[in-house]
Amino acid sequence: MVKGVIDQVVKRNPGEPEFHQAVKEVLESVAPVLEKHPEYKEAKILDRLVEPERQIIFRVPWQDDKGEFRVNRGFRIEFNSAIGPYKGGLRFHPSVYIGIIKFLGFEQIFKNSLTTLPMGGGKGGSDFDPKGKSDSEVMRFCQSFMAELCKYIGPDTDVPAGDIGVGGREIGYMYGMYKKIRNEFTGVLTGKGLDWGGSLVRTEATGYGLIYFLLEMLKDLGKSIKGATVVSSGSGNVSIYAAQKCQELGAKVVAMSDSNGYIYDKDGIDLKAVKQLKEVERKRLKEYLKHKPNAKYEDGCNNIWSIKCDIALPNATQNEIDEKSAAKLVENGVWAVAEGANMPSTPEAIQFFLKNKVCFGPAKAANAGGVATSGLEMTQNSQRLSWTFEEVDAYLNRIMKSIYKQSKEAAEEYGQPGNLVVGANIAGFSKVARSMLAQGLV
Ligand code: NDP
C-alpha cells in the first residue's frame, strides 16, 4: 500500500528527488498507523495527502538597477488545509524549483500539526537570488512577487512567512504591497516588523526552539549542554539564534558556515562579529578572520562535520550531512544531532545516527519553533494585541516540550522507543489523518 503510493509519487512528479525523499521518509514511518487504522486506507488518506490541494506557479517580472527587465519564477504550494489555513515560508534562492517547494510544503503539514496550533501546510518561493542585489532591486522583485501572490493568500486562507533568503526586509516589502493592493491591514504574513504587527521572539524562535527541544533530548540522555562543544552550520537566522541560546546556556560553539565555506574558532565563535557580518553588512563569513585573526577558514562546507563536537546542529540547508559526514561525527564522539534546517541529513545519514545510538532530533519536530511562533503572531494579530518577550518565549518553550513528548510517546506506542524520526512523523500524521477523515472526501 505505502510502496504503491510512493511509486505513484515518483511517477507523477518526475525529476523531483527532494520531494520523493520527503514522501518516502514520512510514508514508511506511518505504515504501522495504517495497519492499526484500516479506515485510513479505505479513505485513501495517503493518496490524498501526497497530492497538493493547489499548486500555483507564476511569472515574476521586475527591473534591475540598470533598467534591464528580468524574469523569475514564483511558486506557492497550498498543500493541506485539514487542520487550519495553509502556513509555511517563502524561500528565495537560485536552487528553488517546484520539487524543493513541494518537499518543504509536504514536511510543513506534519511540522505544523506537531505545534498543537491550527495551521495547515504550505510553502512558496522563487528562484530569485537576493544576494548581490541592491535594496531597490529586492523591493521591486518583492512587489512584483506579491502583486500575483496576493490573489491567493489571506489571514484565514494562507499565511506565508520567511525562509532562506527571505527575512525582515523582504517580508516588509511584500507586506507593503499586499496592503496597498488589498487595502487591508491583516496578519497575512508572519515575521513582520515589531512596529507593524510582528511578534517578539519570532526572529529568535527557530534557533531558540531548536535548543529547547535539544534540552529535552539531553534530559533523557542524562547529559548537560553546559560545557558541551557545538558545531552549528549556516550563519543565517536559525544558526545564529541557536548558537546564541547555546552560548547563553554555557556551551561552546566552535564552528559555523555559509554557502562558501566554514569558520573554526577553538576559543568559541564571537557571535557579535557574525551578526555584524551577516545581519548588518551582508558579507561573506570569510571576513570573520578580520575580527578574529586566530580563527580558521576553509572553503567548502562538507568538512565542517569533521570538527570534533558533542552536539551537531545542521542549520544551513537540505542534505548537508551525508553518510560520510555522519560517520565522521560518530567517530569523533558526537552524542546528539538536532536538525535546525529542513531535511539536512540524508536518509543514509539518519540511519547511521540511529544505528550508532546518537540521540537524533528530526527537523520537523526540532525546528518547529519558528512556525509555532508564527502561529502565535497570527493569534496576536487576531486579538489585536502584542504579548511580551517573556510570554512568547514561555509559550514557545511549552510548545517545544510538547512536541518532544508527542514524538517520544508516539515512538513508544509503535514499538520504536527513542526513534524520534518515526515518532514525529506518526504524531504529526495522526492528527491530520483524523481531520481529513472527519471532513469527508474533499
Ligand atoms: P538564512 O537565509 O537566514 O540562512 C541560511 C544559511 O545557510 C546561510 O548561512 C547560507 O549561506 C547557508 N546556506 C544556504 N544554502 C546553502 C547551501 N546550498 N550550502 C551551504 N550553505 C547554505 O536561512 P534560515 O536560517 O532561515 O534557514 C536555514 C534552514 O532552516 C533552511 O533549511 C530553512 O528551511 C530552515 N528553517 C528556517 C526557519 C526560520 O524560521 N527561518 C524555520 C524552520 C526551518 P549564505 O549566507 O552563503 O547564503
Tab-separated table of C-alpha atoms and ligand atoms in Angstrom:
chain	number	residue	atom	x	y	z
A	1	MET	CA	0.000	0.000	0.000
A	2	VAL	CA	2.666	2.520	1.117
A	3	LYS	CA	5.035	1.389	-1.619
A	4	GLY	CA	2.309	1.813	-4.220
A	5	VAL	CA	1.709	5.417	-3.152
A	6	ILE	CA	5.444	6.181	-3.175
A	7	ASP	CA	5.781	4.680	-6.664
A	8	GLN	CA	2.897	6.851	-7.861
A	9	VAL	CA	4.519	9.957	-6.395
A	10	VAL	CA	7.775	9.212	-8.213
A	11	LYS	CA	5.906	8.571	-11.461
A	12	ARG	CA	3.655	11.618	-11.293
A	13	ASN	CA	6.333	14.051	-10.080
A	14	PRO	CA	9.352	13.225	-12.240
A	15	GLY	CA	12.678	14.951	-11.617
A	16	GLU	CA	11.792	15.991	-8.059
A	17	PRO	CA	14.121	13.884	-5.872
A	18	GLU	CA	13.792	16.047	-2.753
A	19	PHE	CA	10.009	15.619	-2.816
A	20	HIS	CA	10.335	11.855	-3.352
A	21	GLN	CA	12.776	11.675	-0.423
A	22	ALA	CA	10.456	13.566	1.936
A	23	VAL	CA	7.404	11.491	0.965
A	24	LYS	CA	9.259	8.201	1.316
A	25	GLU	CA	10.547	9.082	4.766
A	26	VAL	CA	7.131	10.042	6.125
A	27	LEU	CA	5.112	7.284	4.453
A	28	GLU	CA	7.430	4.498	5.520
A	29	SER	CA	7.212	5.726	9.123
A	30	VAL	CA	3.431	5.861	9.183
A	31	ALA	CA	2.832	2.423	7.630
A	32	PRO	CA	2.093	0.851	11.072
A	33	VAL	CA	-0.570	3.507	11.731
A	34	LEU	CA	-2.420	2.372	8.620
A	35	GLU	CA	-2.314	-1.217	9.839
A	36	LYS	CA	-3.979	-0.094	13.051
A	37	HIS	CA	-6.473	2.143	11.225
A	38	PRO	CA	-7.803	0.405	8.101
A	39	GLU	CA	-10.318	3.284	7.760
A	40	TYR	CA	-7.403	5.497	6.631
A	41	LYS	CA	-6.624	3.045	3.843
A	42	GLU	CA	-10.231	2.955	2.763
A	43	ALA	CA	-10.449	6.750	2.709
A	44	LYS	CA	-7.238	6.894	0.633
A	45	ILE	CA	-5.693	9.294	3.130
A	46	LEU	CA	-2.129	8.731	1.853
A	47	ASP	CA	-3.067	9.148	-1.821
A	48	ARG	CA	-4.770	12.429	-0.987
A	49	LEU	CA	-2.037	13.611	1.352
A	50	VAL	CA	0.736	13.434	-1.258
A	51	GLU	CA	-1.242	15.485	-3.795
A	52	PRO	CA	-1.145	19.232	-3.017
A	53	GLU	CA	-4.563	20.853	-2.767
A	54	ARG	CA	-3.338	23.626	-5.051
A	55	GLN	CA	-0.097	24.465	-6.917
A	56	ILE	CA	0.428	27.997	-8.136
A	57	ILE	CA	3.306	28.857	-10.498
A	58	PHE	CA	3.652	32.381	-11.804
A	59	ARG	CA	5.845	34.814	-13.698
A	60	VAL	CA	7.665	37.476	-11.665
A	61	PRO	CA	8.883	40.268	-13.961
A	62	TRP	CA	10.997	43.060	-12.459
A	63	GLN	CA	13.524	45.695	-13.465
A	64	ASP	CA	17.122	45.817	-12.251
A	65	ASP	CA	19.080	48.971	-11.426
A	66	LYS	CA	20.477	49.197	-14.931
A	67	GLY	CA	16.954	49.355	-16.314
A	68	GLU	CA	17.046	45.830	-17.733
A	69	PHE	CA	13.938	43.654	-17.490
A	70	ARG	CA	14.314	40.368	-15.643
A	71	VAL	CA	12.003	37.396	-15.186
A	72	ASN	CA	11.919	34.886	-12.333
A	73	ARG	CA	9.515	32.127	-11.457
A	74	GLY	CA	7.287	32.262	-8.368
A	75	PHE	CA	5.679	29.336	-6.527
A	76	ARG	CA	3.108	28.739	-3.833
A	77	ILE	CA	2.074	25.220	-2.942
A	78	GLU	CA	-1.059	25.074	-0.793
A	79	PHE	CA	-0.535	21.527	0.340
A	80	ASN	CA	-3.022	20.645	3.026
A	81	SER	CA	-5.625	22.633	4.971
A	82	ALA	CA	-7.144	19.843	7.081
A	83	ILE	CA	-6.227	21.457	10.402
A	84	GLY	CA	-6.019	25.168	9.551
A	85	PRO	CA	-5.098	27.802	6.944
A	86	TYR	CA	-2.028	26.959	4.840
A	87	LYS	CA	1.102	28.133	6.628
A	88	GLY	CA	4.749	27.974	5.625
A	89	GLY	CA	7.629	30.143	4.487
A	90	LEU	CA	8.805	31.645	1.218
A	91	ARG	CA	12.309	30.774	0.022
A	92	PHE	CA	14.258	32.986	-2.398
A	93	HIS	CA	17.287	31.073	-3.660
A	94	PRO	CA	18.569	30.175	-7.147
A	95	SER	CA	18.182	26.461	-6.329
A	96	VAL	CA	14.408	26.804	-5.897
A	97	TYR	CA	12.212	24.803	-8.254
A	98	ILE	CA	8.875	23.046	-7.845
A	99	GLY	CA	10.439	19.898	-6.272
A	100	ILE	CA	12.059	21.882	-3.442
A	101	ILE	CA	8.846	23.757	-2.690
A	102	LYS	CA	6.847	20.512	-2.699
A	103	PHE	CA	9.253	18.789	-0.330
A	104	LEU	CA	9.152	21.755	2.042
A	105	GLY	CA	5.361	22.071	1.814
A	106	PHE	CA	4.874	18.370	2.473
A	107	GLU	CA	7.124	18.451	5.552
A	108	GLN	CA	5.320	21.537	6.774
A	109	ILE	CA	1.994	19.660	7.076
A	110	PHE	CA	3.335	17.393	9.825
A	111	LYS	CA	5.501	20.020	11.487
A	112	ASN	CA	2.557	22.387	11.819
A	113	SER	CA	0.431	19.584	13.168
A	114	LEU	CA	3.026	18.887	15.882
A	115	THR	CA	2.987	22.503	17.095
A	116	THR	CA	-0.504	21.947	18.578
A	117	LEU	CA	-1.669	25.109	16.750
A	118	PRO	CA	-4.333	25.165	13.995
A	119	MET	CA	-2.162	25.520	10.884
A	120	GLY	CA	-2.224	23.623	7.584
A	121	GLY	CA	0.845	23.113	5.394
A	122	GLY	CA	2.133	25.251	2.531
A	123	LYS	CA	5.344	26.642	1.113
A	124	GLY	CA	6.447	29.014	-1.609
A	125	GLY	CA	9.298	30.972	-3.054
A	126	SER	CA	11.243	31.853	-6.140
A	127	ASP	CA	14.498	31.155	-7.940
A	128	PHE	CA	15.365	34.834	-7.403
A	129	ASP	CA	18.736	35.359	-5.683
A	130	PRO	CA	18.693	38.335	-3.296
A	131	LYS	CA	22.492	38.051	-2.912
A	132	GLY	CA	24.318	40.915	-4.599
A	133	LYS	CA	21.091	42.798	-5.335
A	134	SER	CA	20.512	46.361	-4.138
A	135	ASP	CA	17.685	47.154	-1.712
A	136	SER	CA	15.751	48.762	-4.568
A	137	GLU	CA	16.085	45.651	-6.721
A	138	VAL	CA	14.920	43.443	-3.854
A	139	MET	CA	11.991	45.801	-3.272
A	140	ARG	CA	10.921	45.772	-6.918
A	141	PHE	CA	11.167	41.992	-7.026
A	142	CYS	CA	9.155	41.557	-3.804
A	143	GLN	CA	6.466	43.948	-5.035
A	144	SER	CA	6.092	42.093	-8.318
A	145	PHE	CA	6.045	38.735	-6.495
A	146	MET	CA	3.289	39.942	-4.160
A	147	ALA	CA	1.270	41.548	-6.960
A	148	GLU	CA	0.500	37.997	-8.087
A	149	LEU	CA	0.674	36.074	-4.795
A	150	CYS	CA	-1.879	38.376	-3.121
A	151	LYS	CA	-4.621	36.786	-5.215
A	152	TYR	CA	-4.262	33.507	-3.382
A	153	ILE	CA	-3.407	34.340	0.240
A	154	GLY	CA	-5.223	35.898	3.198
A	155	PRO	CA	-5.183	35.816	7.019
A	156	ASP	CA	-7.733	32.970	7.109
A	157	THR	CA	-6.613	31.259	3.890
A	158	ASP	CA	-2.851	31.106	3.524
A	159	VAL	CA	-0.287	32.927	5.654
A	160	PRO	CA	3.296	32.851	4.272
A	161	ALA	CA	6.438	33.677	6.275
A	162	GLY	CA	10.209	33.859	5.651
A	163	ASP	CA	12.717	31.102	4.897
A	164	ILE	CA	16.143	31.085	3.214
A	165	GLY	CA	16.685	34.479	1.549
A	166	VAL	CA	13.501	35.970	2.984
A	167	GLY	CA	13.992	37.938	6.180
A	168	GLY	CA	12.512	41.088	7.716
A	169	ARG	CA	13.415	43.272	4.735
A	170	GLU	CA	11.665	41.080	2.176
A	171	ILE	CA	8.615	40.491	4.411
A	172	GLY	CA	8.328	44.296	4.801
A	173	TYR	CA	8.337	44.962	1.069
A	174	MET	CA	5.840	42.168	0.413
A	175	TYR	CA	3.543	43.265	3.248
A	176	GLY	CA	3.546	46.854	1.961
A	177	MET	CA	2.456	45.707	-1.474
A	178	TYR	CA	-0.240	43.369	-0.142
A	179	LYS	CA	-1.673	46.206	1.959
A	180	LYS	CA	-1.674	48.599	-0.992
A	181	ILE	CA	-3.471	46.193	-3.325
A	182	ARG	CA	-5.965	44.730	-0.871
A	183	ASN	CA	-6.436	47.859	1.268
A	184	GLU	CA	-6.431	45.847	4.481
A	185	PHE	CA	-4.124	45.626	7.471
A	186	THR	CA	-4.275	41.994	8.495
A	187	GLY	CA	-1.976	39.214	9.643
A	188	VAL	CA	-1.418	37.877	6.123
A	189	LEU	CA	2.332	37.385	6.580
A	190	THR	CA	4.306	36.482	9.670
A	191	GLY	CA	7.825	37.574	10.541
A	192	LYS	CA	6.637	41.182	10.349
A	193	GLY	CA	8.483	44.087	11.983
A	194	LEU	CA	7.670	44.743	15.629
A	195	ASP	CA	6.178	48.159	14.864
A	196	TRP	CA	3.602	46.772	12.439
A	197	GLY	CA	2.195	43.561	13.839
A	198	GLY	CA	5.238	41.334	14.300
A	199	SER	CA	5.765	39.152	17.353
A	200	LEU	CA	8.592	39.363	19.807
A	201	VAL	CA	10.769	36.202	19.728
A	202	ARG	CA	9.902	35.440	16.055
A	203	THR	CA	13.456	36.297	14.995
A	204	GLU	CA	14.967	34.028	17.622
A	205	ALA	CA	12.218	31.393	17.537
A	206	THR	CA	13.561	28.613	15.306
A	207	GLY	CA	17.020	28.710	16.870
A	208	TYR	CA	15.763	29.010	20.439
A	209	GLY	CA	13.083	26.380	19.834
A	210	LEU	CA	15.714	24.001	18.483
A	211	ILE	CA	17.682	24.310	21.692
A	212	TYR	CA	14.578	23.927	23.899
A	213	PHE	CA	13.915	20.675	22.006
A	214	LEU	CA	17.559	19.639	22.350
A	215	LEU	CA	17.384	20.206	26.117
A	216	GLU	CA	14.514	17.700	26.335
A	217	MET	CA	16.574	15.206	24.318
A	218	LEU	CA	19.579	15.718	26.590
A	219	LYS	CA	17.460	15.316	29.724
A	220	ASP	CA	16.542	11.785	28.622
A	221	LEU	CA	20.145	11.159	27.647
A	222	GLY	CA	21.353	12.258	31.088
A	223	LYS	CA	23.682	14.878	29.592
A	224	SER	CA	24.025	18.621	30.099
A	225	ILE	CA	24.507	21.279	27.455
A	226	LYS	CA	26.746	23.220	29.831
A	227	GLY	CA	30.351	22.829	28.728
A	228	ALA	CA	29.424	20.929	25.555
A	229	THR	CA	31.167	21.677	22.253
A	230	VAL	CA	28.765	22.557	19.441
A	231	VAL	CA	29.031	22.879	15.656
A	232	SER	CA	26.202	24.911	14.092
A	233	SER	CA	26.285	25.014	10.295
A	234	GLY	CA	24.943	28.025	8.413
A	235	SER	CA	25.144	31.575	9.675
A	236	GLY	CA	21.626	32.706	8.919
A	237	ASN	CA	18.602	33.194	11.102
A	238	VAL	CA	18.402	29.655	12.510
A	239	SER	CA	22.092	29.124	13.112
A	240	ILE	CA	22.750	32.484	14.748
A	241	TYR	CA	19.965	32.195	17.330
A	242	ALA	CA	20.601	28.518	18.022
A	243	ALA	CA	24.235	29.430	18.682
A	244	GLN	CA	23.171	32.352	20.867
A	245	LYS	CA	20.987	30.129	23.079
A	246	CYS	CA	23.770	27.509	23.296
A	247	GLN	CA	26.208	30.159	24.483
A	248	GLU	CA	23.690	31.533	26.995
A	249	LEU	CA	23.389	28.020	28.436
A	250	GLY	CA	27.144	27.592	28.768
A	251	ALA	CA	28.001	25.579	25.640
A	252	LYS	CA	30.907	26.450	23.357
A	253	VAL	CA	30.043	26.910	19.667
A	254	VAL	CA	33.248	26.374	17.692
A	255	ALA	CA	32.190	26.384	14.030
A	256	MET	CA	29.681	27.986	11.641
A	257	SER	CA	29.419	28.207	7.853
A	258	ASP	CA	27.892	29.940	4.868
A	259	SER	CA	27.457	28.630	1.347
A	260	ASN	CA	31.129	29.344	0.543
A	261	GLY	CA	32.908	27.795	3.498
A	262	TYR	CA	33.194	27.493	7.280
A	263	ILE	CA	34.986	29.089	10.192
A	264	TYR	CA	36.504	27.213	13.102
A	265	ASP	CA	37.247	29.182	16.246
A	266	LYS	CA	38.506	26.941	19.008
A	267	ASP	CA	38.008	29.718	21.592
A	268	GLY	CA	34.323	29.896	20.755
A	269	ILE	CA	32.640	31.865	17.968
A	270	ASP	CA	32.240	35.606	18.535
A	271	LEU	CA	28.540	35.879	17.655
A	272	LYS	CA	28.567	39.669	17.725
A	273	ALA	CA	31.025	39.593	14.830
A	274	VAL	CA	28.942	37.004	12.912
A	275	LYS	CA	25.764	39.059	13.388
A	276	GLN	CA	27.512	42.221	12.207
A	277	LEU	CA	28.789	40.416	9.086
A	278	LYS	CA	25.653	38.505	8.165
A	279	GLU	CA	22.740	40.572	9.505
A	280	VAL	CA	24.079	44.103	9.043
A	281	GLU	CA	26.755	44.113	6.351
A	282	ARG	CA	25.501	41.032	4.410
A	283	LYS	CA	29.102	39.936	3.824
A	284	ARG	CA	30.785	36.551	3.454
A	285	LEU	CA	31.726	34.620	6.586
A	286	LYS	CA	35.345	34.536	5.481
A	287	GLU	CA	35.610	38.122	6.720
A	288	TYR	CA	35.260	36.799	10.279
A	289	LEU	CA	39.039	36.439	10.203
A	290	LYS	CA	39.284	40.232	10.229
A	291	HIS	CA	37.574	40.161	13.648
A	292	LYS	CA	39.324	37.041	14.976
A	293	PRO	CA	42.615	36.507	13.106
A	294	ASN	CA	43.355	33.337	15.101
A	295	ALA	CA	40.269	31.557	13.787
A	296	LYS	CA	40.496	29.296	10.718
A	297	TYR	CA	38.526	29.489	7.486
A	298	GLU	CA	38.137	26.696	4.938
A	299	ASP	CA	36.440	26.872	1.555
A	300	GLY	CA	33.586	24.386	1.026
A	301	CYS	CA	31.057	23.249	3.609
A	302	ASN	CA	31.345	19.455	3.993
A	303	ASN	CA	34.398	19.380	6.214
A	304	ILE	CA	32.626	21.297	8.946
A	305	TRP	CA	31.335	17.886	10.093
A	306	SER	CA	34.867	16.608	10.619
A	307	ILE	CA	35.298	19.022	13.529
A	308	LYS	CA	35.098	17.213	16.853
A	309	CYS	CA	31.950	18.139	18.771
A	310	ASP	CA	29.456	16.791	21.303
A	311	ILE	CA	26.417	18.306	19.622
A	312	ALA	CA	25.918	18.879	15.884
A	313	LEU	CA	23.292	21.332	14.682
A	314	PRO	CA	22.844	21.255	10.894
A	315	ASN	CA	21.240	24.672	10.419
A	316	ALA	CA	22.016	25.559	6.779
A	317	THR	CA	20.208	23.565	4.110
A	318	GLN	CA	18.872	20.211	2.854
A	319	ASN	CA	21.115	17.137	2.556
A	320	GLU	CA	24.162	18.815	4.091
A	321	ILE	CA	25.065	15.746	6.195
A	322	ASP	CA	25.625	12.606	4.149
A	323	GLU	CA	26.595	9.183	5.478
A	324	LYS	CA	30.293	10.008	5.299
A	325	SER	CA	29.853	13.151	7.366
A	326	ALA	CA	27.631	11.240	9.805
A	327	ALA	CA	30.347	8.582	10.183
A	328	LYS	CA	32.936	11.277	10.889
A	329	LEU	CA	30.733	12.856	13.546
A	330	VAL	CA	30.161	9.472	15.207
A	331	GLU	CA	33.864	8.632	15.061
A	332	ASN	CA	34.540	11.924	16.838
A	333	GLY	CA	32.095	11.047	19.629
A	334	VAL	CA	29.038	13.201	18.869
A	335	TRP	CA	26.195	12.497	21.356
A	336	ALA	CA	23.342	14.467	19.863
A	337	VAL	CA	22.241	15.839	16.496
A	338	ALA	CA	19.316	18.238	16.279
A	339	GLU	CA	18.197	19.471	12.871
A	340	GLY	CA	17.515	23.202	12.572
A	341	ALA	CA	17.443	23.188	8.763
A	342	ASN	CA	14.815	21.264	6.796
A	343	MET	CA	15.919	17.722	5.826
A	344	PRO	CA	19.637	18.469	6.378
A	345	SER	CA	20.568	14.801	6.883
A	346	THR	CA	20.269	12.291	4.048
A	347	PRO	CA	18.248	9.109	4.807
A	348	GLU	CA	21.536	7.151	4.972
A	349	ALA	CA	22.966	9.637	7.482
A	350	ILE	CA	19.856	9.365	9.671
A	351	GLN	CA	20.053	5.560	9.662
A	352	PHE	CA	23.738	5.792	10.579
A	353	PHE	CA	22.992	8.035	13.568
A	354	LEU	CA	20.155	5.821	14.768
A	355	LYS	CA	22.225	2.654	14.370
A	356	ASN	CA	25.027	4.219	16.382
A	357	LYS	CA	22.666	5.334	19.169
A	358	VAL	CA	23.216	9.031	18.585
A	359	CYS	CA	20.296	10.949	20.040
A	360	PHE	CA	18.678	12.396	16.903
A	361	GLY	CA	16.120	15.224	16.732
A	362	PRO	CA	14.499	15.348	13.267
A	363	ALA	CA	13.766	18.695	11.614
A	364	LYS	CA	10.023	18.577	11.540
A	365	ALA	CA	9.962	18.338	15.323
A	366	ALA	CA	13.151	20.148	16.322
A	367	ASN	CA	12.805	23.210	14.082
A	368	ALA	CA	9.063	23.717	14.518
A	369	GLY	CA	9.643	26.644	16.901
A	370	GLY	CA	9.698	29.150	14.035
A	371	VAL	CA	6.335	28.245	12.630
A	372	ALA	CA	4.928	27.814	16.126
A	373	THR	CA	5.866	31.408	16.926
A	374	SER	CA	4.420	32.470	13.583
A	375	GLY	CA	1.211	30.831	14.807
A	376	LEU	CA	1.475	32.924	17.961
A	377	GLU	CA	1.977	36.015	15.786
A	378	MET	CA	-1.282	35.133	13.972
A	379	THR	CA	-3.055	34.816	17.327
A	380	GLN	CA	-1.769	38.210	18.498
A	381	ASN	CA	-2.816	39.799	15.168
A	382	SER	CA	-6.316	38.362	15.509
A	383	GLN	CA	-6.545	39.627	19.074
A	384	ARG	CA	-5.004	42.997	18.066
A	385	LEU	CA	-2.634	42.554	20.986
A	386	SER	CA	1.134	42.193	21.480
A	387	TRP	CA	2.480	39.832	24.060
A	388	THR	CA	5.748	40.427	25.972
A	389	PHE	CA	9.011	38.673	25.088
A	390	GLU	CA	8.725	36.542	28.218
A	391	GLU	CA	5.169	35.475	27.410
A	392	VAL	CA	6.006	34.392	23.857
A	393	ASP	CA	9.258	32.718	24.906
A	394	ALA	CA	7.483	30.747	27.649
A	395	TYR	CA	4.784	29.660	25.158
A	396	LEU	CA	7.470	28.582	22.670
A	397	ASN	CA	9.220	26.577	25.363
A	398	ARG	CA	5.956	24.818	26.285
A	399	ILE	CA	5.279	24.006	22.626
A	400	MET	CA	8.766	22.528	22.082
A	401	LYS	CA	8.378	20.376	25.208
A	402	SER	CA	5.007	19.194	23.949
A	403	ILE	CA	6.442	18.338	20.510
A	404	TYR	CA	9.173	16.285	22.162
A	405	LYS	CA	6.637	14.496	24.372
A	406	GLN	CA	4.269	13.724	21.467
A	407	SER	CA	7.146	12.381	19.337
A	408	LYS	CA	8.629	10.305	22.135
A	409	GLU	CA	5.276	8.825	23.132
A	410	ALA	CA	4.254	8.003	19.556
A	411	ALA	CA	7.590	6.212	19.040
A	412	GLU	CA	6.983	4.187	22.192
A	413	GLU	CA	3.365	3.400	21.263
A	414	TYR	CA	4.503	1.988	17.917
A	415	GLY	CA	7.312	-0.102	19.410
A	416	GLN	CA	10.292	2.066	18.443
A	417	PRO	CA	11.287	3.800	21.689
A	418	GLY	CA	13.857	6.566	21.219
A	419	ASN	CA	13.234	6.859	17.471
A	420	LEU	CA	12.055	10.471	17.244
A	421	VAL	CA	12.041	10.341	13.428
A	422	VAL	CA	9.273	7.769	13.409
A	423	GLY	CA	7.610	9.325	16.468
A	424	ALA	CA	7.393	12.836	14.965
A	425	ASN	CA	6.068	11.517	11.669
A	426	ILE	CA	3.390	9.417	13.365
A	427	ALA	CA	2.309	12.111	15.833
A	428	GLY	CA	2.137	14.783	13.093
A	429	PHE	CA	0.349	12.475	10.672
A	430	SER	CA	-2.274	11.106	13.071
A	431	LYS	CA	-3.933	14.463	13.746
A	432	VAL	CA	-4.038	15.352	10.040
A	433	ALA	CA	-5.389	11.910	9.096
A	434	ARG	CA	-8.169	12.093	11.723
A	435	SER	CA	-9.134	15.562	10.474
A	436	MET	CA	-9.158	14.505	6.815
A	437	LEU	CA	-11.317	11.525	7.652
A	438	ALA	CA	-13.771	13.678	9.602
A	439	GLN	CA	-14.071	16.232	6.782
A	440	GLY	CA	-15.022	13.714	4.098
A	441	LEU	CA	-13.770	13.400	0.543
A	442	VAL	CA	-12.585	16.922	-0.252
B	1	NDP	P1	19.067	32.116	6.037
B	1	NDP	O1	18.888	32.534	4.645
B	1	NDP	O2	18.920	33.128	7.130
B	1	NDP	O3	20.452	31.369	6.234
B	1	NDP	C1	20.797	30.221	5.539
B	1	NDP	C2	22.223	29.885	5.861
B	1	NDP	O4	22.562	28.650	5.246
B	1	NDP	C3	23.188	30.905	5.320
B	1	NDP	O5	24.326	30.937	6.131
B	1	NDP	C4	23.517	30.349	3.934
B	1	NDP	O6	24.754	30.807	3.435
B	1	NDP	C5	23.568	28.873	4.220
B	1	NDP	N1	23.224	28.101	3.023
B	1	NDP	C6	22.140	28.274	2.226
B	1	NDP	N2	22.164	27.421	1.203
B	1	NDP	C7	23.297	26.709	1.345
B	1	NDP	C8	23.900	25.670	0.601
B	1	NDP	N3	23.330	25.185	-0.526
B	1	NDP	N4	25.060	25.157	1.068
B	1	NDP	C9	25.616	25.623	2.212
B	1	NDP	N5	25.099	26.616	2.939
B	1	NDP	C10	23.968	27.132	2.518
B	1	NDP	O7	18.011	30.932	6.259
B	1	NDP	P2	17.454	30.327	7.614
B	1	NDP	O8	18.484	30.363	8.667
B	1	NDP	O9	16.135	30.945	7.849
B	1	NDP	O10	17.160	28.824	7.177
B	1	NDP	C11	18.113	27.766	7.299
B	1	NDP	C12	17.402	26.436	7.235
B	1	NDP	O11	16.429	26.372	8.295
B	1	NDP	C13	16.607	26.157	5.957
B	1	NDP	O12	16.635	24.781	5.695
B	1	NDP	C14	15.205	26.582	6.331
B	1	NDP	O13	14.233	25.945	5.521
B	1	NDP	C15	15.153	26.079	7.763
B	1	NDP	N6	14.126	26.691	8.603
B	1	NDP	C16	14.094	28.032	8.821
B	1	NDP	C17	13.124	28.566	9.638
B	1	NDP	C18	13.111	30.007	10.001
B	1	NDP	O14	12.305	30.373	10.850
B	1	NDP	N7	13.968	30.849	9.467
B	1	NDP	C19	12.073	27.714	10.236
B	1	NDP	C20	12.275	26.297	10.011
B	1	NDP	C21	13.240	25.824	9.196
B	1	NDP	P3	24.840	32.147	2.550
B	1	NDP	O15	24.812	33.283	3.519
B	1	NDP	O16	26.107	31.999	1.804
B	1	NDP	O17	23.623	32.112	1.648
